[in-house]
Coordinates of C-alpha atoms in Angstrom, one line a residue:
Chain A
X186 CA -19.7 91.7 207.5
X187 CA -20.1 88.5 209.9
X188 CA -21.9 85.5 208.4
X189 CA -24.1 85.6 211.7
X190 CA -25.1 89.3 210.8
X191 CA -25.9 88.5 207.5
X192 CA -27.9 85.2 209.0
X193 CA -30.0 87.2 211.9
X194 CA -30.6 89.6 208.8
X195 CA -31.9 86.8 206.9
X196 CA -34.2 85.7 210.1
X197 CA -37.3 86.9 208.8
X198 CA -37.1 85.1 205.4
X199 CA -36.0 81.7 206.6
X200 CA -39.1 82.0 209.2
X201 CA -41.4 82.2 206.2
X202 CA -39.6 79.5 204.1
X203 CA -39.7 77.5 207.1
X204 CA -43.5 77.8 207.4
X205 CA -44.3 77.1 203.6
X206 CA -41.8 73.9 204.0
X207 CA -44.1 72.9 206.6
X208 CA -47.1 73.6 205.1
X209 CA -45.9 71.4 202.3
X210 CA -45.2 68.9 203.7
X211 CA -48.3 68.6 205.8
X212 CA -49.8 69.2 202.2
X213 CA -48.0 66.1 200.5
X214 CA -48.9 64.2 203.3
X215 CA -52.4 65.1 203.2
X216 CA -52.1 63.2 199.5
X217 CA -50.4 60.6 200.8
X218 CA -46.9 60.7 199.3
X219 CA -44.1 58.9 200.2
X220 CA -42.3 59.5 202.7
X221 CA -38.9 59.4 200.6
X222 CA -40.4 61.3 197.8
X223 CA -41.0 64.0 200.7
X224 CA -37.3 63.6 202.4
X225 CA -35.9 64.2 198.7
X226 CA -37.7 67.5 198.5
X227 CA -36.8 68.5 202.0
X228 CA -32.8 67.6 201.0
X229 CA -34.0 69.3 197.7
X230 CA -35.0 72.6 198.7
X231 CA -32.6 72.9 201.7
X232 CA -29.4 72.5 199.4
X233 CA -30.8 75.0 197.3
X234 CA -31.5 77.2 199.9
X235 CA -28.1 77.0 202.0
X236 CA -26.5 77.3 198.2
X237 CA -28.5 80.7 197.4
X238 CA -27.8 82.2 200.7
X239 CA -23.6 81.1 200.6
X240 CA -24.0 82.6 197.5
X241 CA -25.2 86.0 198.0
X242 CA -23.3 85.7 201.8
X243 CA -20.0 85.8 199.6
X244 CA -21.0 88.0 197.2
X245 CA -21.5 90.9 199.3
X246 CA -19.0 90.0 201.7
X247 CA -16.4 90.3 198.9
X248 CA -17.6 93.9 198.0
X249 CA -18.0 95.3 201.0
X250 CA -15.1 93.8 202.6
X251 CA -13.4 95.7 199.4
X252 CA -15.2 99.1 200.2
X253 CA -14.7 98.5 204.3
X254 CA -10.7 98.0 203.1
X255 CA -10.7 100.7 200.6
X256 CA -12.1 103.4 202.7
X257 CA -9.7 102.4 205.8
X258 CA -7.1 102.2 203.5
X259 CA -7.2 105.6 201.5
X260 CA -6.2 109.4 203.4
X261 CA -8.6 111.1 201.4
X262 CA -11.9 108.9 202.3
X263 CA -14.0 111.3 200.0
X264 CA -12.6 109.6 197.4
X265 CA -13.7 106.1 197.8
X266 CA -16.4 105.9 195.6
X267 CA -14.0 106.8 193.0
X268 CA -11.7 103.4 193.1
X269 CA -14.6 101.5 193.3
X270 CA -16.7 99.6 190.5
X271 CA -20.3 99.3 190.3
X272 CA -21.5 96.4 192.3
X273 CA -23.9 93.6 190.9
X274 CA -26.5 93.7 192.9
X275 CA -29.8 95.9 193.1
X276 CA -29.2 97.9 196.9
X277 CA -25.4 97.9 195.9
X278 CA -26.2 99.9 192.6
X279 CA -28.6 102.7 194.3
X280 CA -26.1 103.3 196.8
X281 CA -23.0 103.2 194.6
X282 CA -25.3 106.3 192.7
X283 CA -25.5 107.8 195.8
X284 CA -22.1 107.8 197.0
X285 CA -21.3 108.9 193.5
X286 CA -23.5 111.3 193.0
X287 CA -22.4 112.7 197.0
X288 CA -18.8 113.0 196.4
X289 CA -19.4 114.7 192.8
X290 CA -21.5 117.6 195.1
X291 CA -18.9 117.3 197.9
X292 CA -15.8 118.1 195.4
X293 CA -18.2 120.9 193.6
X294 CA -18.3 122.6 196.8
X295 CA -14.7 122.4 198.1
X296 CA -13.6 123.5 194.4
X297 CA -15.6 126.4 194.9
X298 CA -14.1 127.6 198.2
X299 CA -11.0 126.8 197.3
X300 CA -11.3 129.1 194.3
X301 CA -12.4 132.0 196.5
X302 CA -9.6 130.9 199.0
X303 CA -7.4 131.6 196.4
X304 CA -8.6 134.4 194.9
X305 CA -8.8 136.1 198.6
X306 CA -5.5 134.9 199.1
X307 CA -4.1 136.8 195.5
X308 CA -5.8 139.7 196.9
X309 CA -4.2 139.9 200.4
X310 CA -0.7 139.4 198.1
X311 CA -1.4 141.9 195.8
X312 CA -2.8 144.5 199.3
X313 CA 0.8 144.1 200.3
X314 CA 2.7 144.2 197.5
X315 CA 0.9 148.0 197.1
X316 CA 0.7 148.5 201.2
X317 CA 4.9 148.4 200.4
X318 CA 5.2 151.3 198.3
X319 CA 4.1 153.7 200.7
X320 CA 6.2 152.5 203.3
X321 CA 9.2 152.1 200.8
X322 CA 8.6 155.6 200.0
X323 CA 8.2 157.4 203.9
X324 CA 11.3 155.0 205.1
X325 CA 13.0 157.4 202.3
X326 CA 11.1 160.1 202.9
X327 CA 12.3 159.9 206.6
X328 CA 15.9 159.3 205.7
X329 CA 15.9 162.1 203.4
X330 CA 14.3 164.9 205.7
X331 CA 15.9 164.1 209.4
X332 CA 14.5 165.4 211.7
X333 CA 14.0 165.0 215.8
X334 CA 11.3 162.5 215.3
X335 CA 12.9 160.5 212.7
X336 CA 13.8 157.7 215.1
X337 CA 10.4 157.4 216.4
X338 CA 8.4 157.6 213.4
X339 CA 11.0 155.0 211.7
X340 CA 10.0 152.7 214.3
X341 CA 6.4 152.9 214.0
X342 CA 6.7 152.2 210.1
X343 CA 8.7 149.3 210.9
X344 CA 5.9 148.1 213.2
X345 CA 3.3 149.2 210.3
X346 CA 5.7 146.5 207.9
X347 CA 6.0 144.0 210.4
X348 CA 2.1 143.8 210.9
X349 CA 1.7 143.7 207.0
X350 CA 4.3 140.9 206.7
X351 CA 2.0 138.6 209.5
X352 CA -1.1 139.7 207.4
X353 CA 1.0 138.0 204.1
X354 CA 2.5 135.1 206.2
X355 CA -0.7 134.1 207.7
X356 CA -2.0 134.3 204.1
X357 CA 0.3 131.5 203.0
X358 CA 0.4 129.4 205.8
X359 CA -3.6 129.0 206.1
X360 CA -4.1 128.5 202.5
X361 CA -3.2 124.9 201.0
X362 CA -1.3 126.3 198.1
X363 CA 2.6 125.5 197.5
X364 CA 4.2 128.7 196.5
X365 CA 7.4 128.0 198.5
X366 CA 10.6 126.8 197.0
X367 CA 12.9 124.6 198.6
X368 CA 16.8 124.7 197.6
X369 CA 19.9 124.6 199.7
X370 CA 20.7 127.6 201.7
X371 CA 23.2 128.7 204.0
X372 CA 22.3 129.3 207.6
X373 CA 24.6 131.7 208.3
X374 CA 22.8 133.7 205.0
X375 CA 19.5 133.4 206.4
X376 CA 20.9 134.6 209.6
X377 CA 22.6 137.1 208.9
X378 CA 19.7 138.9 206.7
X379 CA 17.3 138.1 209.2
X380 CA 19.3 140.4 212.0
X381 CA 20.3 143.5 209.8
X382 CA 16.5 143.6 208.8
X383 CA 16.5 144.0 212.7
X384 CA 18.8 145.6 213.5
X385 CA 17.4 148.5 214.8
X386 CA 15.2 146.8 217.4
X387 CA 18.3 144.2 218.8
X388 CA 20.3 147.4 219.3
X389 CA 17.3 149.5 221.4
X390 CA 16.8 146.4 223.4
X391 CA 21.2 146.2 223.9
X392 CA 21.0 142.9 223.1
X393 CA 24.4 140.4 223.3
X394 CA 24.4 138.8 219.9
X395 CA 26.0 135.1 220.1
X396 CA 25.8 133.6 216.8
X397 CA 28.0 130.6 215.6
X398 CA 28.5 127.6 213.5
X399 CA 25.7 128.3 211.0
X400 CA 28.2 127.2 208.1
X401 CA 25.8 125.0 207.4
X402 CA 23.0 124.2 204.0
X403 CA 19.7 123.8 204.7
X404 CA 16.8 122.8 202.4
X405 CA 14.2 125.4 203.1
X406 CA 12.3 128.5 201.1
X407 CA 14.5 131.4 202.0
X408 CA 12.1 133.7 202.4
X409 CA 9.6 132.0 204.7
X410 CA 12.3 130.7 207.1
X411 CA 13.4 135.0 207.3
X412 CA 9.8 135.3 208.4
X413 CA 9.9 132.3 211.1
X414 CA 13.3 133.2 212.4
X415 CA 12.3 137.0 212.3
X416 CA 9.1 136.1 214.6
X417 CA 11.3 133.9 217.6
X418 CA 13.5 137.7 217.4
X419 CA 10.5 139.8 217.3
X420 CA 9.2 137.4 220.3
X421 CA 12.2 137.2 222.5
X422 CA 12.8 141.5 222.2
X423 CA 9.2 141.3 223.9
X424 CA 9.7 139.1 226.7
X425 CA 13.3 140.2 227.9
X426 CA 14.2 140.0 231.7
X427 CA 14.8 143.5 233.2
X428 CA 16.4 141.4 236.1
X429 CA 19.3 140.2 233.8
X430 CA 22.6 142.2 233.5
X431 CA 22.6 141.7 229.5
X432 CA 20.1 140.3 227.5
X433 CA 21.1 137.3 225.2
X434 CA 20.2 135.7 222.1
X435 CA 22.4 133.3 221.0
X436 CA 21.8 131.6 217.5
X437 CA 23.5 128.1 216.9
X438 CA 23.3 125.2 214.9
X439 CA 24.1 121.7 215.5
X440 CA 24.1 118.2 212.9
X441 CA 24.0 114.7 212.9
X442 CA 24.3 112.9 210.3
X443 CA 20.6 112.8 209.0
X444 CA 19.4 116.5 210.6
X445 CA 20.6 119.7 211.2
X446 CA 19.4 122.0 214.2
X447 CA 19.2 125.6 214.8
X448 CA 19.0 126.8 218.3
X449 CA 17.4 129.7 219.2
X450 CA 18.0 130.5 222.4
X451 CA 17.5 133.4 224.8
X452 CA 17.5 134.7 228.2
X453 CA 14.2 136.4 228.8
X454 CA 11.7 135.3 230.9
X455 CA 11.0 132.3 229.8
X456 CA 7.7 130.2 229.4
X457 CA 6.1 128.7 232.7
X458 CA 5.4 125.1 232.2
X459 CA 1.4 125.2 232.2
X460 CA 1.6 127.4 229.1
X461 CA 4.4 125.7 227.4
X462 CA 2.4 123.1 225.6
X463 CA -0.2 126.0 223.9
X464 CA 2.1 128.1 222.9
X465 CA 1.9 126.8 219.3
X466 CA -1.9 127.4 219.4
X467 CA -4.0 130.0 217.7
X468 CA -4.5 133.2 219.5
X469 CA -2.9 131.3 222.7
X470 CA -1.7 134.6 224.9
X471 CA -0.7 132.4 228.3
X472 CA 0.2 133.9 231.2
X473 CA 3.3 136.3 229.1
X474 CA 1.0 137.7 226.7
X475 CA -1.3 138.8 229.4
X476 CA 1.3 140.4 232.0
X477 CA 3.9 142.3 229.7
X478 CA 3.9 142.9 226.2
X479 CA 1.2 143.2 223.7
X480 CA 0.4 139.7 221.9
X481 CA -2.1 138.3 219.7
X482 CA -1.1 135.0 219.4
X483 CA -0.4 134.7 215.8
X484 CA 3.4 134.8 215.6
X485 CA 4.3 131.4 217.1
X486 CA 1.1 129.7 215.5
X487 CA 1.7 130.9 211.8
X488 CA 5.7 130.1 212.9
X489 CA 4.5 126.5 213.5
X490 CA 2.4 126.4 210.6
X491 CA 5.2 127.6 208.5
X492 CA 7.3 124.7 209.8
X493 CA 4.8 122.3 209.2
X494 CA 4.5 123.1 205.6
X495 CA 8.1 123.5 205.2
X496 CA 8.6 119.9 207.0
X497 CA 10.8 121.3 209.5
X498 CA 9.8 120.3 213.4
X499 CA 10.3 123.0 215.7
X500 CA 10.0 122.7 219.0
X501 CA 10.4 124.8 222.3
X502 CA 12.1 124.2 226.0
X503 CA 12.0 127.1 228.8
X504 CA 12.3 127.8 232.2
X505 CA 11.1 130.6 233.8
X506 CA 13.3 132.9 234.4
X507 CA 16.2 131.2 232.8
X508 CA 15.7 131.3 229.3
X509 CA 13.3 130.0 226.1
X510 CA 14.9 127.8 223.4
X511 CA 13.4 127.1 220.4
X512 CA 15.1 124.5 218.0
X513 CA 13.8 124.0 214.2
X514 CA 14.8 121.1 213.2
X515 CA 16.0 120.5 209.3
X516 CA 16.0 117.5 207.6
X517 CA 18.4 116.3 205.5
X518 CA 16.8 115.4 202.2
X519 CA 18.0 112.5 200.8
X520 CA 16.6 113.1 197.4
X521 CA 18.5 116.0 197.2
X522 CA 21.9 114.4 198.5
X523 CA 21.4 112.4 195.9
X524 CA 20.6 114.7 192.8
X525 CA 24.2 116.2 193.9
X526 CA 26.6 113.1 193.5
Chain B
X18 CA 33.7 161.6 189.2
X19 CA 30.4 161.0 189.9
X20 CA 29.0 157.8 189.2
X21 CA 25.8 157.8 187.3
X22 CA 22.7 155.4 188.2
X23 CA 19.8 155.0 186.2
X24 CA 16.7 154.4 188.5
X25 CA 13.8 152.4 187.0
X26 CA 10.6 152.8 189.1
X27 CA 7.0 154.1 187.9
X28 CA 6.2 154.8 191.7
X29 CA 6.6 158.8 191.6
X30 CA 7.1 159.5 195.2
X31 CA 9.5 156.2 195.8
X32 CA 11.4 157.5 192.8
X33 CA 11.6 161.4 193.6
X34 CA 13.1 160.3 197.1
X35 CA 15.2 157.2 195.8
X36 CA 16.6 160.0 193.4
X37 CA 17.0 162.8 196.6
X38 CA 18.8 159.6 198.5
X39 CA 21.1 158.3 196.0
X40 CA 22.0 162.0 195.1
X41 CA 22.8 162.6 198.2
X42 CA 25.2 160.0 199.2
X43 CA 27.1 161.7 195.7
X44 CA 25.7 159.9 193.5
X45 CA 24.6 160.9 189.6
X46 CA 21.2 160.4 189.0
X47 CA 18.7 159.6 186.0
X48 CA 14.9 159.1 186.4
X49 CA 13.1 157.5 183.7
X50 CA 9.3 158.3 183.4
X51 CA 8.4 157.3 180.0
X52 CA 8.3 153.0 179.9
X53 CA 8.0 152.5 175.7
X54 CA 11.4 150.8 175.6
X55 CA 12.8 150.3 178.9
X56 CA 15.8 148.4 177.6
X57 CA 16.4 150.9 174.9
X58 CA 16.8 153.5 177.0
X59 CA 19.0 151.4 179.6
X60 CA 20.9 150.8 176.9
X61 CA 21.4 154.3 175.7
X62 CA 21.7 156.1 179.1
X63 CA 25.5 155.4 179.6
X64 CA 24.6 154.4 183.6
X65 CA 27.2 152.6 185.7
X66 CA 24.6 150.8 187.5
X67 CA 20.6 150.7 187.1
X68 CA 17.9 150.3 189.9
X69 CA 15.4 147.9 187.9
X70 CA 11.6 147.6 190.1
X71 CA 9.9 144.5 188.7
X72 CA 6.3 145.4 188.9
X73 CA 6.7 148.1 186.0
X74 CA 3.8 149.3 183.5
X75 CA 4.7 148.3 180.1
X76 CA 6.9 145.1 180.9
X77 CA 8.0 142.9 183.4
X78 CA 11.6 144.3 184.7
X79 CA 12.6 140.6 184.4
X80 CA 11.6 140.3 180.9
X81 CA 14.1 144.1 180.2
X82 CA 17.0 142.6 182.2
X83 CA 16.6 139.4 180.3
X84 CA 16.8 141.8 177.1
X85 CA 19.2 143.9 178.4
X86 CA 21.4 141.4 179.0
X87 CA 21.9 140.5 175.8
X88 CA 24.3 143.3 174.9
X89 CA 25.1 144.8 178.2
X90 CA 26.6 144.4 181.6
X91 CA 26.3 147.1 183.1
X92 CA 25.4 146.4 186.9
X93 CA 21.7 146.3 187.8
X94 CA 20.4 145.8 191.2
X95 CA 16.7 144.7 190.9
X96 CA 14.2 146.7 193.5
X97 CA 10.7 144.5 194.2
X98 CA 8.0 144.1 196.7
X99 CA 7.4 140.8 195.6
X100 CA 8.8 138.9 198.5
X101 CA 9.1 135.4 197.1
X102 CA 11.9 132.9 196.8
X103 CA 11.0 131.9 193.3
X104 CA 11.3 136.1 192.1
X105 CA 14.9 136.2 193.6
X106 CA 15.9 133.2 191.8
X107 CA 14.2 134.1 188.5
X108 CA 15.6 138.2 188.9
X109 CA 19.4 135.9 189.9
X110 CA 19.4 133.8 187.0
X111 CA 18.4 136.4 184.4
X112 CA 21.6 138.3 185.2
X113 CA 20.7 140.2 188.2
X114 CA 23.9 141.7 190.3
X115 CA 22.1 142.1 193.6
X116 CA 18.3 141.9 194.9
X117 CA 16.8 143.8 197.2
X118 CA 12.8 143.7 199.0
X119 CA 11.1 146.7 199.4
X120 CA 10.7 148.5 201.7
X121 CA 14.4 148.7 201.5
X122 CA 16.9 150.1 204.6
X123 CA 18.2 153.3 203.6
X124 CA 21.6 152.8 204.7
X125 CA 21.7 149.2 203.6
X126 CA 20.3 149.8 200.0
X127 CA 23.5 152.7 200.0
X128 CA 26.3 150.1 200.9
X129 CA 24.9 147.0 198.2
X130 CA 25.2 149.6 195.2
X131 CA 28.5 150.1 196.4
X132 CA 29.5 147.0 196.9
X133 CA 28.2 146.2 193.5
X134 CA 30.1 149.1 192.0
X135 CA 33.0 148.3 193.5
X136 CA 33.3 145.1 192.4
X137 CA 33.3 146.4 188.9
X138 CA 36.1 148.5 189.7
X139 CA 38.0 146.0 190.9
X140 CA 39.6 148.2 193.3
X141 CA 42.9 147.0 194.3
X142 CA 43.6 145.6 197.7
X143 CA 46.0 148.2 198.8
X144 CA 45.1 151.5 200.4
X145 CA 47.0 154.3 200.5
X146 CA 46.3 157.1 203.9
X147 CA 48.8 160.0 204.4
X148 CA 51.9 157.6 205.1
X149 CA 50.0 154.5 205.8
X150 CA 49.7 151.7 203.5
X151 CA 46.3 149.6 204.6
X152 CA 46.0 146.0 203.2
X153 CA 42.9 145.2 202.8
X154 CA 42.8 141.2 202.4
X155 CA 46.0 140.4 204.7
X156 CA 43.9 143.5 207.5
X157 CA 47.4 145.2 208.2
X158 CA 48.2 149.0 208.3
X159 CA 51.9 149.7 207.4
X160 CA 54.1 152.4 208.4
X161 CA 57.2 151.8 206.6
X162 CA 58.3 148.7 208.5
X163 CA 56.6 149.0 211.5
X164 CA 52.8 147.1 211.2
X165 CA 50.0 147.1 212.6
X166 CA 47.6 144.1 212.6
X167 CA 43.7 145.1 212.5
X168 CA 41.0 143.1 213.6
X169 CA 38.1 142.5 210.6
X170 CA 35.8 144.9 212.8
X171 CA 38.5 147.3 212.5
X172 CA 39.6 147.1 209.0
X173 CA 35.8 147.5 208.4
X174 CA 35.1 150.7 210.2
X175 CA 38.7 152.1 208.9
X176 CA 37.5 151.0 204.8
X177 CA 34.0 153.2 205.6
X178 CA 35.7 156.2 207.3
X179 CA 38.5 155.7 204.1
X180 CA 36.3 155.6 201.5
X181 CA 34.6 159.2 202.7
X182 CA 37.6 160.9 204.4
X183 CA 36.6 164.3 205.0
X184 CA 33.0 163.4 205.5
X185 CA 31.0 162.6 208.7
X186 CA 30.4 159.3 208.7
X187 CA 27.4 158.2 211.1
X188 CA 27.7 155.8 214.1
X189 CA 24.3 153.6 212.0
X190 CA 26.8 153.9 208.9
X191 CA 29.4 152.2 210.6
X192 CA 26.7 149.7 212.4
X193 CA 25.0 149.0 209.3
X194 CA 28.7 148.1 207.8
X195 CA 30.0 145.6 210.3
X196 CA 26.2 144.0 209.6
X197 CA 26.6 143.8 206.7
X198 CA 29.6 141.8 207.0
X199 CA 28.0 139.4 209.5
X200 CA 29.4 140.8 212.5
X201 CA 26.9 141.8 215.0
X202 CA 27.7 144.1 217.2
X203 CA 25.9 146.5 219.5
X204 CA 26.2 149.9 220.6
X205 CA 29.1 149.3 223.5
X206 CA 31.5 147.3 221.4
X207 CA 31.3 150.0 218.0
X208 CA 32.7 151.9 220.8
X209 CA 35.6 149.9 221.9
X210 CA 36.2 148.8 218.4
X211 CA 36.5 152.5 217.8
X212 CA 38.8 153.4 220.3
X213 CA 41.4 150.6 219.9
X214 CA 41.0 151.8 216.0
X215 CA 42.4 154.9 217.1
X216 CA 45.3 153.7 219.1
X217 CA 46.6 151.5 216.7
X218 CA 46.3 154.4 214.2
X219 CA 48.2 156.4 216.9
X220 CA 51.1 153.5 217.3
X221 CA 51.7 154.2 213.3
X222 CA 52.0 158.4 214.3
X223 CA 48.7 159.2 213.7
X224 CA 47.0 160.3 216.9
X225 CA 44.2 162.4 215.8
X226 CA 43.3 160.5 212.9
X227 CA 39.6 160.0 214.1
X228 CA 37.7 162.9 215.2
X229 CA 34.5 162.0 217.1
X230 CA 31.5 164.7 216.2
X231 CA 29.2 165.0 219.3
X232 CA 25.6 163.7 218.3
X233 CA 27.0 163.3 214.7
X234 CA 29.5 160.9 213.8
X235 CA 33.3 160.2 213.4
X236 CA 35.9 162.3 210.1
X237 CA 38.4 160.6 209.3
X238 CA 40.8 163.2 208.8

């Protein structure tokens, strides 16, 4: 709030006051009042007018500057009315009460949505757990009563299971609720478990796996990171390069003083330079998605969301016809290492 | 002697298939159908291993486990469709020996069961096979003074075949065992490992120890 702006607003008031003052002087001179008295009168009104203006200006400036400052600093700007005190001047009071009311209405609205969202998510979780029962039963049935279609049926069932997991993790990644548990986990253990779960697919595609240097601990949620790695694997399997003799996937980790980088690299068809910046966007399918496999464009989107929620950075490098490489960067949490000591 | 396994699972179809899977694998099974006082029934069952579902009608599996662990240390494997990190951590802290999420891979489930049972029985590191002695920790096969060193993969394969001596072991089962030990080999590598193991056994004086059964698997005589 600048004084010039404040002054501009006040111009009509001053114009009226000036004309009243001139009229006054005219009256006084008509009654032959002495010049000295008129000067004293003018100075007094002038001083009191300037004083009043400055007083009003500073009173408002202090309040509004604080308001602007808080709004700027706050991450959740809608909370500004919570930390401001009620002003002492009338217009401020009215605005303050309106601001309070709108923010309260907004909070109610938001919490209603939150509740609905949470309920929806709970339902999804419940549904996924329920659907896992018949999937388990079917899987055991197929194993117990083998026949000529067992292998194909198992593959289809695996797909059903993967799709239900996608629904579950989509719900988990979209809805702002912390239900992950971060603890130190060995990368070797996670990668091993993911590879085992996807064994049939990896063998079916005759992938040559190079898994090394994973004897490192990272702070993460084991189940989420397993889902993330499963997505990367299924992505690689979708886009293997038929021209290459041996399809390969390498998984290894590199450690620096404050980060651990997990590298996931395949020698598949690669991602074109034009598509690369958009691969983590929702529903993006790109040229690869159109030309070869079926793609919903959700896998990598969910992957990135989950990584972000866990505080890991995921990035991708690729060269068409050569390789695709995903890197997940885990920060070594200072708190954890301090707590360990 | 057959190991007795108690199955606690409230879904009837799943329970039935699970029991069939375990019986086919040579275990004796016992199924719970009444879910009152589960931990009491667990204690009375004298089973050597318990498969416990977490979502049970009367009481939560974790609570049952907690109560059971006060008096018994029979191995318990938790089976669940809840798959958050917290669920797993809770179960393990209540004293579960393993935690497997649904849908479980049948072969992996069987491997885990046999691993837990082996841990309990404290298997010796030495196994005899005809005139050979296998040292599982050192990874060697001894025939008197002659010694053959097996690689980790060869040892895993040999051990699994030896555990099922006289029975057919499928390539899938061998593959599962290798992958369960962090050896992510492909089909070709498995064949190579088996032929190497064969030639090592031949050098130890057992030329036709591993028999190939077309489209079924392998058999250790």
